[in-house]
XYZ file of C-alpha atoms in Angstrom:
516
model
C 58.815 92.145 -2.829
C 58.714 94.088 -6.154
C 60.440 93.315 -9.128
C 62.732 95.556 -10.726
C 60.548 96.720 -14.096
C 57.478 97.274 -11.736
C 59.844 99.536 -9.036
C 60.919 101.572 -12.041
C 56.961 101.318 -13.669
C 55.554 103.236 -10.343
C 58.859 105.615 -10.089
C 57.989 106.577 -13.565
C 54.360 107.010 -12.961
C 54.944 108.988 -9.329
C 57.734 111.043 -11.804
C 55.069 111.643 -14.257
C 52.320 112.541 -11.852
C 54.193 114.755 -9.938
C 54.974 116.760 -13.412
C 51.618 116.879 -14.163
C 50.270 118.303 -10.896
C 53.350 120.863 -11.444
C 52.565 121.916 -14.479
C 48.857 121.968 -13.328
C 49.925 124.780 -10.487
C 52.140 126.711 -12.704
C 48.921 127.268 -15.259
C 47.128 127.650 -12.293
C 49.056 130.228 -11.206
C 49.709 132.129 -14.637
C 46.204 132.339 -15.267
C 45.889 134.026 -11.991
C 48.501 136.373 -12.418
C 47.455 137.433 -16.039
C 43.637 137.533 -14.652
C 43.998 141.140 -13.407
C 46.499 142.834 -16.022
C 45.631 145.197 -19.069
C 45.992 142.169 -21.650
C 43.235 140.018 -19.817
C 40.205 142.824 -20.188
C 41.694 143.948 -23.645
C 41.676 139.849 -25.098
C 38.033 139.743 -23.312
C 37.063 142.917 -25.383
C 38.095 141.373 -28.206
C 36.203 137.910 -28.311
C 32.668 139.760 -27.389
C 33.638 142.289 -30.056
C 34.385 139.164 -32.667
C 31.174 137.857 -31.805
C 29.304 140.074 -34.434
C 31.601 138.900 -36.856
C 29.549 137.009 -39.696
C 32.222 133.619 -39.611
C 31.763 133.383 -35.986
C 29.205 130.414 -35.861
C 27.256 129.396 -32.526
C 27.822 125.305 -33.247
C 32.075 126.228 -33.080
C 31.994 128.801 -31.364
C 34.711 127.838 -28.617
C 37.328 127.463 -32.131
C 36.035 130.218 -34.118
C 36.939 132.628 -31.265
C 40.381 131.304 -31.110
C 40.324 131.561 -34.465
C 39.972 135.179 -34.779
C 42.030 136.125 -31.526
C 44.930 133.590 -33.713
C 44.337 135.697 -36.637
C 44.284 139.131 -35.259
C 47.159 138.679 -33.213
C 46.069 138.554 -29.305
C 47.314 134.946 -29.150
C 50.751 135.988 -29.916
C 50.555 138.972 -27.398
C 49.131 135.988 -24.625
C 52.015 134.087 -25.523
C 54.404 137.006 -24.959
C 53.201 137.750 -21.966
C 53.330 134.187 -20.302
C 56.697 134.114 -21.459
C 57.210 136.677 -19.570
C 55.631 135.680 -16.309
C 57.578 132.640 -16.645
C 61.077 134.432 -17.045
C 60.323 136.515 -14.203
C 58.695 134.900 -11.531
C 59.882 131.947 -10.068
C 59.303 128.391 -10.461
C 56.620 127.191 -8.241
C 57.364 124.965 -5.706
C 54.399 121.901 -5.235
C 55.737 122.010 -1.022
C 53.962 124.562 0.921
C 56.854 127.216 1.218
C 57.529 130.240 3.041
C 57.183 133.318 1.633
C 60.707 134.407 2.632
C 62.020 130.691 1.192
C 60.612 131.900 -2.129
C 62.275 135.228 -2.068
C 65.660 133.571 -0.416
C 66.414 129.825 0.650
C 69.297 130.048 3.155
C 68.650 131.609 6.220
C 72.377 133.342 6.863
C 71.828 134.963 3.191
C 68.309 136.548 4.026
C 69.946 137.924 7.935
C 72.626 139.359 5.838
C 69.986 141.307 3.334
C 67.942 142.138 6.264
C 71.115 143.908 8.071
C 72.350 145.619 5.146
C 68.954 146.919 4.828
C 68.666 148.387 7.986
C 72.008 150.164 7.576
C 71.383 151.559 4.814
C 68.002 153.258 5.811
C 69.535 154.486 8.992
C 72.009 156.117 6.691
C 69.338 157.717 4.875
C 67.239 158.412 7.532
C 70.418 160.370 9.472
C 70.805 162.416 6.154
C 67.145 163.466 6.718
C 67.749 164.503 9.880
C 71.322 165.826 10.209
C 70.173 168.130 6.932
C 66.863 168.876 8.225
C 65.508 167.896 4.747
C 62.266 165.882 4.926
C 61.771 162.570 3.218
C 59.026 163.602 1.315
C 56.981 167.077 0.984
C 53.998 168.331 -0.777
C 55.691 171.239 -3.113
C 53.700 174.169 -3.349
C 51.220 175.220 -6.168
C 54.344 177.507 -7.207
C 57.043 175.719 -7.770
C 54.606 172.639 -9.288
C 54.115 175.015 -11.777
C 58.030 175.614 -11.877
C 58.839 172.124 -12.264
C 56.006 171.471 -15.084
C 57.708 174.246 -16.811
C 61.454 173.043 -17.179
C 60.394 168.941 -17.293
C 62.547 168.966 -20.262
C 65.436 170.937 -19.024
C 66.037 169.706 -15.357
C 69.996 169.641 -16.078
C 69.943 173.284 -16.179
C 68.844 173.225 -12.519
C 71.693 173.437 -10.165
C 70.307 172.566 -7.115
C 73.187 172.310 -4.213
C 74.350 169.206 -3.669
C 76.938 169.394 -1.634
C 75.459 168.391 1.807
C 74.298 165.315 0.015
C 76.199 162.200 -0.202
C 75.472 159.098 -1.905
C 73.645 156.078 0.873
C 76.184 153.479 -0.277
C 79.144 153.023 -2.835
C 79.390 149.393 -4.259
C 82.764 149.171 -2.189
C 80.628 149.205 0.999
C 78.438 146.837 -0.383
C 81.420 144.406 -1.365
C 82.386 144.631 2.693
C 79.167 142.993 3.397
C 79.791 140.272 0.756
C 83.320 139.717 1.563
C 82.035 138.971 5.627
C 79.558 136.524 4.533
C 79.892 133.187 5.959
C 77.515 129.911 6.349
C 77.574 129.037 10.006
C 76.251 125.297 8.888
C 79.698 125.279 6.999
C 83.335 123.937 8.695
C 85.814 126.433 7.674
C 88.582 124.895 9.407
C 88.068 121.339 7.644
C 90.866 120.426 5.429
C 90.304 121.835 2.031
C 92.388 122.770 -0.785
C 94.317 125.820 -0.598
C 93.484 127.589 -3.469
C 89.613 127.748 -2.332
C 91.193 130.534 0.445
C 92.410 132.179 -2.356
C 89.850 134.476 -2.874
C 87.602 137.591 -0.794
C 84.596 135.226 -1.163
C 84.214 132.170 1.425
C 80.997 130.688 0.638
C 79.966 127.153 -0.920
C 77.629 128.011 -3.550
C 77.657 126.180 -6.752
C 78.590 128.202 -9.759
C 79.412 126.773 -13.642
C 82.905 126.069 -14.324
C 83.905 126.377 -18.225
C 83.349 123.446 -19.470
C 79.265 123.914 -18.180
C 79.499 127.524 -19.418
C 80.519 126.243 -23.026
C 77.856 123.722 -22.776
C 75.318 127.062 -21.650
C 76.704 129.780 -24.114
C 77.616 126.889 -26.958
C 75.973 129.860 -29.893
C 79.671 131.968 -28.403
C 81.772 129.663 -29.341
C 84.820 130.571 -31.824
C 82.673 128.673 -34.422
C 79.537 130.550 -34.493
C 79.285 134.137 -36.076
C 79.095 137.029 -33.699
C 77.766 140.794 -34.631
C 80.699 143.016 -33.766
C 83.056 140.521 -34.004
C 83.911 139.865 -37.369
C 87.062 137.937 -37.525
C 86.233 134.707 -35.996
C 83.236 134.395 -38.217
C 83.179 131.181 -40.944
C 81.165 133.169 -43.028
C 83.135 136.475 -44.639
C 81.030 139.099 -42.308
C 79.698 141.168 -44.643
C 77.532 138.195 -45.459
C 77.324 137.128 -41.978
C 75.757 140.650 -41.016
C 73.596 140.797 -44.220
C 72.034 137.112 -43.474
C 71.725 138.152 -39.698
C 69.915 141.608 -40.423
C 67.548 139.475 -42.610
C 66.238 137.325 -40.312
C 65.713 139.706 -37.423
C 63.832 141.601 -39.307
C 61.283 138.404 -39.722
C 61.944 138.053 -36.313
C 60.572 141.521 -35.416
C 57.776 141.374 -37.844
C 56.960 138.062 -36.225
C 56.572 139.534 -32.774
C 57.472 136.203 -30.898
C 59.446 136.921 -27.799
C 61.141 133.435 -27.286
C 62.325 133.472 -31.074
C 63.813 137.414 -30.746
C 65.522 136.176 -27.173
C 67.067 132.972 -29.200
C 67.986 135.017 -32.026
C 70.035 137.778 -29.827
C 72.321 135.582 -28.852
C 74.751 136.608 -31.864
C 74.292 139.949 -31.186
C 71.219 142.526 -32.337
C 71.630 144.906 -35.477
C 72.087 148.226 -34.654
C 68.835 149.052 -36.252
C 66.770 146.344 -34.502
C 68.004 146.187 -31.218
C 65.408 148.909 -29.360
C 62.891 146.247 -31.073
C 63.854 143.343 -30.191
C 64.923 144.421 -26.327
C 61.212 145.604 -25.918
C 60.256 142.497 -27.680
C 62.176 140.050 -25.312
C 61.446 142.251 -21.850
C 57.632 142.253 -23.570
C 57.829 145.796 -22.621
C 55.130 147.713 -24.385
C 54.662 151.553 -25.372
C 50.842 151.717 -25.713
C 48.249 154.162 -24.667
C 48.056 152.591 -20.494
C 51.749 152.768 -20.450
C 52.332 156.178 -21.729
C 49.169 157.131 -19.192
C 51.273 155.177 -16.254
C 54.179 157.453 -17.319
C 52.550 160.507 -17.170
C 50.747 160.076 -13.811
C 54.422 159.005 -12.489
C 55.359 162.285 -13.783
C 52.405 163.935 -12.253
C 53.226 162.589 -8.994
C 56.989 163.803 -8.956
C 56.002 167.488 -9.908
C 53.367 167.374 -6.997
C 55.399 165.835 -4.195
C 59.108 166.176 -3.614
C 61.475 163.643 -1.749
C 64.804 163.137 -0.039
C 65.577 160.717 -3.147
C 65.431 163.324 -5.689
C 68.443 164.702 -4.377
C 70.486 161.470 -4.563
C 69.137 161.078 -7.900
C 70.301 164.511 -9.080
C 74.100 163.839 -7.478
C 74.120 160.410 -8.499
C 73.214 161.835 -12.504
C 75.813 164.969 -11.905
C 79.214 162.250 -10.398
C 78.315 159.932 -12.958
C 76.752 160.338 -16.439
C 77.208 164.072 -16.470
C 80.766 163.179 -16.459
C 80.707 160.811 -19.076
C 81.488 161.532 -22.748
C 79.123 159.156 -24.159
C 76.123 160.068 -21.428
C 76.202 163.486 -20.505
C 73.870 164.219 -23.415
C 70.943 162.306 -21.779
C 71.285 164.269 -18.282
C 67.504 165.074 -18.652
C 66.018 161.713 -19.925
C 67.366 160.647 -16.278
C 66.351 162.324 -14.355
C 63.137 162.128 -15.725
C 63.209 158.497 -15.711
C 64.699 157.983 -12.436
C 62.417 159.705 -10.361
C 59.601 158.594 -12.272
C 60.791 154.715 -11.193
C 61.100 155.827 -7.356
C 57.441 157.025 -7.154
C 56.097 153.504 -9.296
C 54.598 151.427 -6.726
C 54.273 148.739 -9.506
C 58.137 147.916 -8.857
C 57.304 146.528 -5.117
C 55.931 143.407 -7.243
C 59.408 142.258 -7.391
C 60.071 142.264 -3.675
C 58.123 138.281 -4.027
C 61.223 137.259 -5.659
C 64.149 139.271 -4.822
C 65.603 138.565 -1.274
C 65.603 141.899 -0.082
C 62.209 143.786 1.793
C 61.478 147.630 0.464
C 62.682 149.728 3.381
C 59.756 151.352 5.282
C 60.114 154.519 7.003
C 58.235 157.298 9.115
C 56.607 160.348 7.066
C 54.724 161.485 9.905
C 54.050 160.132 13.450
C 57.863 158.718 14.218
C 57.796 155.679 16.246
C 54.311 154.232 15.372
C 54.336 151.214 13.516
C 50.660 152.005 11.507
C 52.544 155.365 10.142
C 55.304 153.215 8.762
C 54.930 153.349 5.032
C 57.527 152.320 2.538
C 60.033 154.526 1.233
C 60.779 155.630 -1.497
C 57.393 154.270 -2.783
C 59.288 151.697 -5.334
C 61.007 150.547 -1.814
C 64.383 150.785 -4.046
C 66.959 153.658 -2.300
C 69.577 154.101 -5.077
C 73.164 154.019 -4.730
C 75.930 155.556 -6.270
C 76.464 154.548 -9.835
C 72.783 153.486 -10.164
C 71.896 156.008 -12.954
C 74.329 154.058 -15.148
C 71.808 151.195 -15.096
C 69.044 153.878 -17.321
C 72.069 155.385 -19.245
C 72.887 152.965 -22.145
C 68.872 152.624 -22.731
C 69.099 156.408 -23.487
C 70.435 154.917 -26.940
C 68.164 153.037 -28.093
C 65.114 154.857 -26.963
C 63.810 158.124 -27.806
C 60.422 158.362 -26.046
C 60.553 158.744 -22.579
C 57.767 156.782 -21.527
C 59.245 153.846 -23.881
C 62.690 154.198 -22.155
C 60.870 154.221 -18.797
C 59.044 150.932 -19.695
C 62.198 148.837 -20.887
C 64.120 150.172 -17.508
C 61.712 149.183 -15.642
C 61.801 145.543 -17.037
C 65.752 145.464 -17.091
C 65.458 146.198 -13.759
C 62.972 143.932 -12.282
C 64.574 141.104 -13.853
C 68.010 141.365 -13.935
C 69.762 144.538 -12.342
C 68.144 144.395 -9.050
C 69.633 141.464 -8.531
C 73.623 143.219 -8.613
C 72.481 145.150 -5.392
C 71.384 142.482 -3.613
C 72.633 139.473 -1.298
C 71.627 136.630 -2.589
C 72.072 132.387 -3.049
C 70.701 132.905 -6.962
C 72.961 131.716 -10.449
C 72.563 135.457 -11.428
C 73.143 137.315 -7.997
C 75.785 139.369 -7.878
C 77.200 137.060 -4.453
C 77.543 134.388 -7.164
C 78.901 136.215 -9.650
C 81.652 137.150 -7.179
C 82.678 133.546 -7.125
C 82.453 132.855 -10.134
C 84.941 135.534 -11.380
C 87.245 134.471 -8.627
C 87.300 130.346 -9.332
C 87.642 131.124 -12.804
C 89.947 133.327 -12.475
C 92.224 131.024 -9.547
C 91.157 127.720 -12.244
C 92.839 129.524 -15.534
C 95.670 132.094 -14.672
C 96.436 130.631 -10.858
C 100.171 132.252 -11.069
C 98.645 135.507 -11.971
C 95.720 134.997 -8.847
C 98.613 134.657 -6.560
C 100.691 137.716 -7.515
C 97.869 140.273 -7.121
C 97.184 138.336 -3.624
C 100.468 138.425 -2.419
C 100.960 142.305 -3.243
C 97.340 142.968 -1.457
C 95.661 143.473 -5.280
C 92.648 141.414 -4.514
C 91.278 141.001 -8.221
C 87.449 141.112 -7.038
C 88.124 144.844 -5.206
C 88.802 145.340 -8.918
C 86.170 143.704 -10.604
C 83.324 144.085 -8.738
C 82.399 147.444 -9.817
C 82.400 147.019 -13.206
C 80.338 143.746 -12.483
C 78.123 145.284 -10.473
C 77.275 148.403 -12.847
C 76.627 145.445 -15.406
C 79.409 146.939 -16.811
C 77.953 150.486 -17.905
C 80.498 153.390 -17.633
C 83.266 150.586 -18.042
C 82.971 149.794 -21.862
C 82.095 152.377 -24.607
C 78.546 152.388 -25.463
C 78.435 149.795 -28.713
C 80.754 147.347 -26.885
C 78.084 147.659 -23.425
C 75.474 147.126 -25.825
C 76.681 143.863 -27.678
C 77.017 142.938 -23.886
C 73.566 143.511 -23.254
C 72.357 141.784 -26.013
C 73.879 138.206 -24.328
C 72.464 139.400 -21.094
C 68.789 139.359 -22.515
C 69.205 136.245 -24.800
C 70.711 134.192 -21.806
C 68.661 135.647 -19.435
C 71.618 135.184 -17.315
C 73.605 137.899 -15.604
C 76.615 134.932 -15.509
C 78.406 136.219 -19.050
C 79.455 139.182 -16.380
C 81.727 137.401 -14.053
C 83.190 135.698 -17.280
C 84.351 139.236 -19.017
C 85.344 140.349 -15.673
C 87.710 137.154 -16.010
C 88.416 137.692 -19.389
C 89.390 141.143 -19.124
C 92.409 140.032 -16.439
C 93.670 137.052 -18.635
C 94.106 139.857 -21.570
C 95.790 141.852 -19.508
C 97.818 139.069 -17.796
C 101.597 140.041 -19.163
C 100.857 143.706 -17.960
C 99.355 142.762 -14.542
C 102.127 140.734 -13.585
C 104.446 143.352 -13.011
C 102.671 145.381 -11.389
C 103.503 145.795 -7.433
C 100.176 147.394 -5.630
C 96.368 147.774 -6.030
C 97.267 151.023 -7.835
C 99.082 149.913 -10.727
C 96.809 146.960 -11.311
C 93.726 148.956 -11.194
C-alpha cells in the first residue's frame, strides 16, 4: 500500500506530465498552423535578409537573429498572431477525438444543426427553382464591365426584389431552439418549477451572477467605464483623459493581449478602429488588400442566387435605418465579397454547423456537389447588421472587409448556430431566461401567464448582437466588452438588464404586443 504524501507525489507528477505533453501538442500544433500563413515566409525573409547585417555574428548566431526580429518588430507580430490562433481555435484535446466532437460534443445538438441545415438549403434551393434563377452564373463580358463601372454606387441599382424572400428570419430559427431536447435527459423527474418556466428545456451550464461578477469584476460599479460617467471614482473628465493616455501606449505598443485587457472599460472614440484590428489581429497590408480585390474580381465575373438576398437583406434593414443607410454601398460590397471567400470555410473545424453543398451543374451526382455559397455561410435576414456598425469605424473597404471577417469567424457565427458552447447563442438563451426567472421571478411569471414569453422578445436583439437595437455609440461601447471578454455572454445579461429597467412598465402590460 502507498502512503498518503507518495499517492499525492505521483498524482502531482501524472498532473504535471500530462500538462506538459499538452502544452507540447498545442505548440505542436500552432507551429503547424502558422507554418503555411503570410507571417511565416515574411519572418523567414527577414532573418536571411538580417544575415548581412554587420552585428549578426556566426558564434551567436541563433540570439543575434532573435535579436534583430525582437528589435524590428516581427516578434511582436508572432506573438499577435499566436494569440490569435489561440483565441480562435480550440483547445486541443490529448484523446484522439472526432472531428465532429471537436466542432460539437453532444450528439442531439449536432442532429439538430444538421436538420436545420438541410431545411434551410432546401429553402434556398426551391427559391432557385420556383424563380428559375440559377445559383450561380458566369455574367457576360457586358455587364462585367457594367458592374466594374458602378462598384461604388451599387445602391443606385434597383434590381427587383420582390420575388425574393429572405431563407430564414431569427424567429424560425428560435422554433428550432425552443424544440430542442436531450433524449439522455428525464424531463418528467421531479424538478423545481421555475426551471419550466422558460422556452428553453435544456441542462447546459451557464454563469449565474455571482460567477459573472467574478468574470466581468473590471464592470463593476467601482471601476471607471467610458460612456458612463457617473459611477466613476475618478471625476470623468480625468477618468477619460488618463484612459485616452494609456491606449494610446497601448496602440503604439502593438500587443494584442494588452489592447484586449485594456478594452474592457471601453475604447476612445479615436482609438477604437485601432485597437479592434489590434485585438482581432486583423491586418490591412498589401496581401490583404490583394485578397480583397480578387474577392471583388470574382463577384463582378460570376453572379449568384446570394447576391439577391444580400441586396434585400441591405434594402429591409440598413437602408431603413437612420444611422446605416449611409453605408448601403460599403455592404454590399463587403457582403458579397465574404460569400465568394473560401478562406471563411476554415471555421467550419470549430463551429458545429457543415457549409451547405449544393448542385451547380449535374443535379443528383454526388462528385458535382460543391459548396454553396463558396464561404458555405447562406445569410439570413438581419445579417447585414452584423457589417453595419464596422462601417463606423472603418473607411477602407478592404480594412472593413478584414475586421468583419474576424468578428465573424470568432464570435457572430456562433448567434446562427446550434450549439453546447458558453458563447452560443442556445446558451445565451438560457442564460437570459435563469437570470431573468433568478432576479425579477414575479415579473417572469406575468409575461408567462399573458403568453409574453420574454425570450420571443429578446432573442432578436441577442441574436443581431444587438445591432439595429441600440444607437450606434451605445452598440459600440457594447462591442468593445464583446472583444475584451471574448465572450458573447455580456449579451444575454443586457437582454436581462434591459427587462429589469423596464420592470414597473412591463408589468402592466396584458399581451406580447404591449410588452414588445
Amino acid at each position: 500500500m502507498m502512503d498518503g504524501r507518495k499517492e499525492r507525489e505521483l498524482s502531482a507528477e501524472m498532473i504535471d506530465g500530462g500538462t506538459e505533453r499538452e502544452l507540447s501538442a498545442t505548440i505542436a500544433q500552432l507551429v503547424q498552423r502558422l507554418k503555411g500563413s503570410h507571417l511565416h515566409s515574411q519572418l523567414e525573409r527577414r532573418a536571411k535578409d538580417c544575415l548581412h547585417q554587420p552585428e549578426i555574428k556566426l558564434e551567436s548566431l541563433k540570439e543575434d537573429v532573435r535579436h534583430f526580429l525582437r528589435v524590428s518588430g516581427w516578434e511582436k507580430k508572432l506573438h499577435n498572431a499566436v494569440y490569435r490562433e489561440m483565441h480562435v481555435q480550440p483547445p486541443l484535446s490529448l484523446l484522439p477525438t472526432p472531428p465532429e466532437h471537436r466542432k460539437e460534443p453532444l450528439l442531439y445538438m449536432r442532429s439538430a444543426q444538421a436538420s436545420w441545415e438541410r431545411r434551410v438549403l432546401k429553402s434556398l434551393s426551391s427559391m432557385s427553382s420556383e424563380l428559375g434563377v440559377p445559383l450561380a452564373r458566369k455574367r457576360p463580358a457586358a455587364e462585367q464591365k457594367e458592374l466594374a463601372n458602378k462598384w461604388n454606387e451599387m445602391s443606385t441599382d434597383e434590381p427587383d426584389l420582390s420575388q425574393f424572400r429572405p431563407v430564414y428570419a431569427p424567429k424560425d430559427f428560435l422554433e428550432v431552439l425552443i424544440g430542442l431536447r436531450n433524449p439522455n435527459h428525464d424531463h418528467s423527474e421531479q424538478v423545481s418549477t421555475r426551471s419550466h418556466w422558460g422556452l428553453i428545456q435544456l441542462p447546459l451550464s451557464v454563469r449565474d451572477v455571482v460567477q459573472m461578477r467574478e468574470m466581468y469584476s473590471e464592470l463593476g460599479l467601482t471601476s471607471g467605464q467610458l460612456g458612463i460617467d457617473d459611477e466613476a471614482n475618478l471625476h470623468p473628465d480625468v477618468f477619460e483623459s488618463q484612459h485616452v493616455e494609456v491606449g494610446k501606449k497601448v496602440v503604439l505598443d502593438q500587443d494584442s493581449a494588452a489592447a484586449q485587457q485594456y478594452s474592457r472599460q471601453g475604447c476612445p472614440m479615436g482609438l477604437r478602429a485601432d485597437l479592434w484590428a489590434l485585438i482581432l489581429n486583423a491586418t490591412n497590408q498589401a496581401q490583404d488588400m490583394m485578397h480583397y480585390e480578387q474577392l471583388k474580381a470574382g463577384v463582378i465575373q460570376h453572379d449568384m442566387l446570394v447576391d439577391n438576398l444580400i441586396y434585400k437583406d441591405v434594402k429591409l434593414t440598413a437602408s431603413n435605418d437612420d444611422y446605416y443607410f449611409v453605408f448601403e454601398d460599403f455592404l454590399y460590397q463587403v457582403l458579397m465579397c465574404f460569400s465568394r471567400d473560401t478562406a471563411i470555410l476554415e471555421h467550419f473545424m470549430y463551429n458545429s454547423a457543415s457549409p451547405p453543398r449544393s448542385f451547380i451543374q449535374g443535379k443528383g451526382q454526388e462528385e458535382c456537389a460543391v459548396v454553396y455559397p463558396p464561404n458555405g455561410v447562406i445569410p439570413f435576414h438581419g445579417f447585414s447588421m452584423y457589417v453595419a456598425p464596422l462601417c463606423f469605424l472603418y473607411n477602407s473597404p478592404s480594412e472593413l472587409y478584414s475586421v468583419f471577417r474576424e468578428m465573424y469567424v470568432r464570435y457572430f457565427f456562433r448567434l446562427h448556430s446550434v450549439s453546447s458552447s458558453p458563447s452560443g447563442i442556445v446558451s445565451l438563451c438560457l442564460q437570459f431566461e435563469r437570470l431573468l426567472q433568478a432576479h425579477l421571478p414575479q415579473l417572469f411569471y406575468h409575461l408567462r401567464q399573458i403568453g409574453a414569453q420574454p425570450l420571443r422578445i429578446a432573442f432578436r436583439w441577442m441574436v443581431r448582437a444587438f445591432s439595429g437595437y441600440l444607437s450606434t455609440d451605445q452598440l459600440l461601447l457594447l462591442w468593445d466588452r464583446l472583444l475584451a471578454y471574448d465572450s458573447l455572454e455580456i449579451l444575454a445579461v443586457l437582454a436581462a438588464a434591459v427587462f429589469a429597467f423596464r420592470s414597473d412598465n412591463l408589468m402592466e402590460v396584458t399581451s406580447l404586443a404591449s410588452a414588445e
